[in-house]
């Protein structure tokens, strides 16, 4: 039939009369078959099982589930927590022993600061403790808006958004932008909250070796070649690089200028996790972007938690409004969870005030880090892992004793040795079965601005002594 | 009409009355038409914005990054740009006082149809709060709880800066956990810093690949996220529908895992105590009977029901008179009835010991802030009566009375109210998209703060206003609110119900009252 030919009713009726009988009968049967299929009951294949009622009952009787939680064996009882009595600040009482705190991430010493406490108290007297609702339903307080404003101004970005839990910050931010089918390039040493965010996003994850820009470039090139094979798909696939400013697991700093170069070369967006570097690196404490002098607009999203330098609770993301505003409707930890208690937000604002007033603490902190880093070099049996200006670094065994368990036991003995002699340390704990790339066991040493030179010396000497006694 | 009273062979010890009246046909048609018109206008506006006839208020991508793959697809944000923006002022209203029975709202205006807001500087005082989850009225800035929290702020500070596993486990946390276990009637419990994270971090620790999760249709986003992150197979049963659940259980045990037919390792049923969008209470006696028959495990999320149900506020288990040991994992949050923040999980000692080593939160997330812990401890002691007063008990009873009174009055006025008669969450149907915005604004003009919800939190034509009754509301406040709702309901024609209740004469409410429905 020529296209554009129009069926006229008369012609249709004519064709009907002209068709041979068998043709009409066949069509009639087909129509009846279609009607039958439309009205017949649909059934799933499973239902056509030929088990009798009695057999079903028996199967249900016989089935035994696994116990809800696996039985803990008697030889390896669950390790118990350290109990801290009193405030966890510079002088801390752990398990009844008074020690100097080298384990809490209290970098700027703001946990015990009177101004912060008083501000929180004032806020408590005005707002009570809880917010009784998520941000969308009368859970937005003026202190939240003020804190978001202040953080955006401090970091020199357009907008910021607060979360009520540090872990949930990056774990909600990543799935808000990266969906199924998108590609994320992430460092192997990324912390657990990033891994959970990636898992929730259901995107393709490609790991590159820790801090190895050549490896990253290699897989970016690979991806580029694949894109050329399927350009239509490539045009809608979003690409992200997720890195940390200062890595929690290794104490290394990411090479941000090279990353920015790679960003523009291969058209990938950068998400930067600055939990450890916010309030630590940079001349004014603005983090790794200030440390390297990178334009902050080049980073698409900066996420950090307020539980380290700001000594409060919660987290924030900052960046351009174009990027951040999206999380107000699609960040799961923001929309479906109660907002941050106002007293904690006030405490964070006051901590920010202190950070802005006293510009010198950052340099002071870095000097102390360098000092203890130098002191701890050359201990037989232990090696220092981390940058010299990183306030949270690791001490790993130079030679593993064979199994992870025995390594952990040895490090535990060192930790206990130090705890008995007034230095509180801790091992870096991981969920061994859940981590993608399990870091080796280590002791995490944290430097804070409140520690004096004598205390740093004492700690260094004690660790050397412990290593000598236990590892030799 | 699907209103029913459940007795089920006597396992329900008291009448269980819930109703979910069907959408009237005319209203459904008008609602679809409304959305259709809005969608057409949406396309028109998008077209105008594309051709630069209309100014585009959206934030845009940087010049240097214009050739990157777009961060958002246009169609993903269609709803946000064209429907949500029009009534955006109903949400995110900032307040500047305690979220108690009355609060103060910061006034804001928009001169560009809600794209940007400006604060006029004026504060709207003493707005009656029908939106915050303040069931027992513990959101206070003075009184025993606030004093204790203040003391703790000065003594311990506000932050902790470490995880539970390392050096952030304070003696206060241990005290809290023992108290929560005592409150719930379980062996042990564990507390976490965020209710959402309690679900999303602990469900993966309990189930994994090879396990089956049976989750209610209307479960909260945190339960869904936790179930997804665990890697187990998820099957959804119809909301509160025990036949659907039983069928799934039977199929699961008889046929095993798909394709391989190996038996499932564990079956976990995820339900909530009170579903906050429907106001319905879970059919717990039925579920426990099913769970025992099929040997499944039960995870009960009591975010809204802890403190709000039951003669002494112990939650939905006490409401039905059941044994807390029948529920394998009792989870709840401290945000709603205790006026603090955080979540907990209670169960056998084995379960809690396992979670203390294997929960993601214990190893990687900062522990709870000390003043918040103190607020929970004090308010919980108050509810239990351990502080020597009957204040807690009075509040629980006041909440129950307020709930019944409020629901009854709204039903008499002729609104369609969803949910169980005893649930303090009261969803009132609005249906049409224009009424969502109108209701919120009209109520605020008359000094009542309400919460309105639409798509995607609810099905597209079932938008609703959701009231949260609190023990802090006095009868006068409730009467004021009811009068205003009546007025606005007449103004906006919201009285859809076709089952008018005959108003009760001056009889005090008691369990044996039975009402006559006029059809």
CSV table of N, CA and C in Angstrom, one decimal, chain A residues 81 165 167 192 431, chain B residues 163-165 190-194 197-198 201-202 355 358-367:
chain,number,residue,atom,x,y,z
A,81,UNK,N,34.0,-2.4,75.8
A,81,UNK,CA,34.4,-1.1,75.5
A,81,UNK,C,35.2,-0.5,76.7
A,165,UNK,N,24.1,14.1,61.7
A,165,UNK,CA,25.0,12.9,62.0
A,165,UNK,C,26.2,12.9,61.1
A,167,UNK,N,28.4,10.7,60.1
A,167,UNK,CA,28.5,9.5,59.2
A,167,UNK,C,27.5,9.7,58.1
A,192,UNK,N,34.7,4.4,55.7
A,192,UNK,CA,33.6,3.5,55.6
A,192,UNK,C,32.3,4.3,55.2
A,431,UNK,N,35.6,-2.8,60.8
A,431,UNK,CA,34.7,-3.9,60.7
A,431,UNK,C,35.4,-4.8,59.7
B,163,UNK,N,34.5,7.4,68.6
B,163,UNK,CA,33.5,6.4,68.4
B,163,UNK,C,33.3,5.6,69.7
B,164,UNK,N,32.2,4.9,69.8
B,164,UNK,CA,32.0,4.0,71.0
B,164,UNK,C,33.1,3.0,71.1
B,165,UNK,N,33.6,2.5,70.0
B,165,UNK,CA,34.5,1.4,70.1
B,165,UNK,C,35.9,1.9,70.6
B,190,UNK,N,21.0,-0.9,73.1
B,190,UNK,CA,22.1,-0.1,72.7
B,190,UNK,C,21.6,1.1,72.0
B,191,UNK,N,22.2,2.3,72.3
B,191,UNK,CA,21.7,3.6,71.8
B,191,UNK,C,22.7,4.1,70.7
B,192,UNK,N,22.1,4.8,69.8
B,192,UNK,CA,22.9,5.4,68.7
B,192,UNK,C,22.5,6.9,68.5
B,193,UNK,N,23.3,7.6,67.7
B,193,UNK,CA,23.2,9.0,67.7
B,193,UNK,C,22.1,9.5,66.8
B,194,UNK,N,21.6,8.7,65.9
B,194,UNK,CA,20.6,9.2,64.9
B,194,UNK,C,19.6,8.1,64.6
B,197,UNK,N,20.0,6.5,61.1
B,197,UNK,CA,21.1,5.7,61.0
B,197,UNK,C,21.0,4.4,61.8
B,198,UNK,N,20.2,4.4,62.9
B,198,UNK,CA,20.0,3.2,63.6
B,198,UNK,C,19.5,2.1,62.7
B,201,UNK,N,22.2,1.3,59.6
B,201,UNK,CA,23.4,0.7,59.9
B,201,UNK,C,23.3,-0.6,60.6
B,202,UNK,N,22.1,-0.9,61.2
B,202,UNK,CA,22.1,-2.2,62.0
B,202,UNK,C,21.4,-3.3,61.2
B,355,UNK,N,25.7,-6.6,68.4
B,355,UNK,CA,25.7,-5.3,67.8
B,355,UNK,C,26.8,-4.4,68.3
B,358,UNK,N,29.6,-5.5,66.0
B,358,UNK,CA,29.4,-5.5,64.6
B,358,UNK,C,28.6,-4.4,64.0
B,359,UNK,N,28.0,-3.5,64.8
B,359,UNK,CA,27.2,-2.5,64.2
B,359,UNK,C,28.2,-1.4,63.6
B,360,UNK,N,27.8,-0.9,62.5
B,360,UNK,CA,28.6,0.1,61.8
B,360,UNK,C,28.8,1.3,62.6
B,361,UNK,N,27.7,1.6,63.4
B,361,UNK,CA,27.7,2.9,64.1
B,361,UNK,C,28.7,2.8,65.3
B,362,UNK,N,28.8,1.7,65.9
B,362,UNK,CA,29.7,1.6,67.1
B,362,UNK,C,31.1,1.7,66.7
B,363,UNK,N,31.5,1.3,65.5
B,363,UNK,CA,32.9,1.4,65.1
B,363,UNK,C,33.3,2.6,64.4
B,364,UNK,N,32.3,3.2,63.6
B,364,UNK,CA,32.7,4.3,62.8
B,364,UNK,C,32.0,5.7,63.1
B,365,UNK,N,31.0,5.7,63.9
B,365,UNK,CA,30.2,6.9,64.0
B,365,UNK,C,30.4,7.4,65.4
B,366,UNK,N,30.5,8.8,65.6
B,366,UNK,CA,30.7,9.4,66.9
B,366,UNK,C,29.5,9.1,67.8
B,367,UNK,N,29.8,8.9,69.1
B,367,UNK,CA,28.8,8.6,70.0
B,367,UNK,C,27.9,9.8,70.4
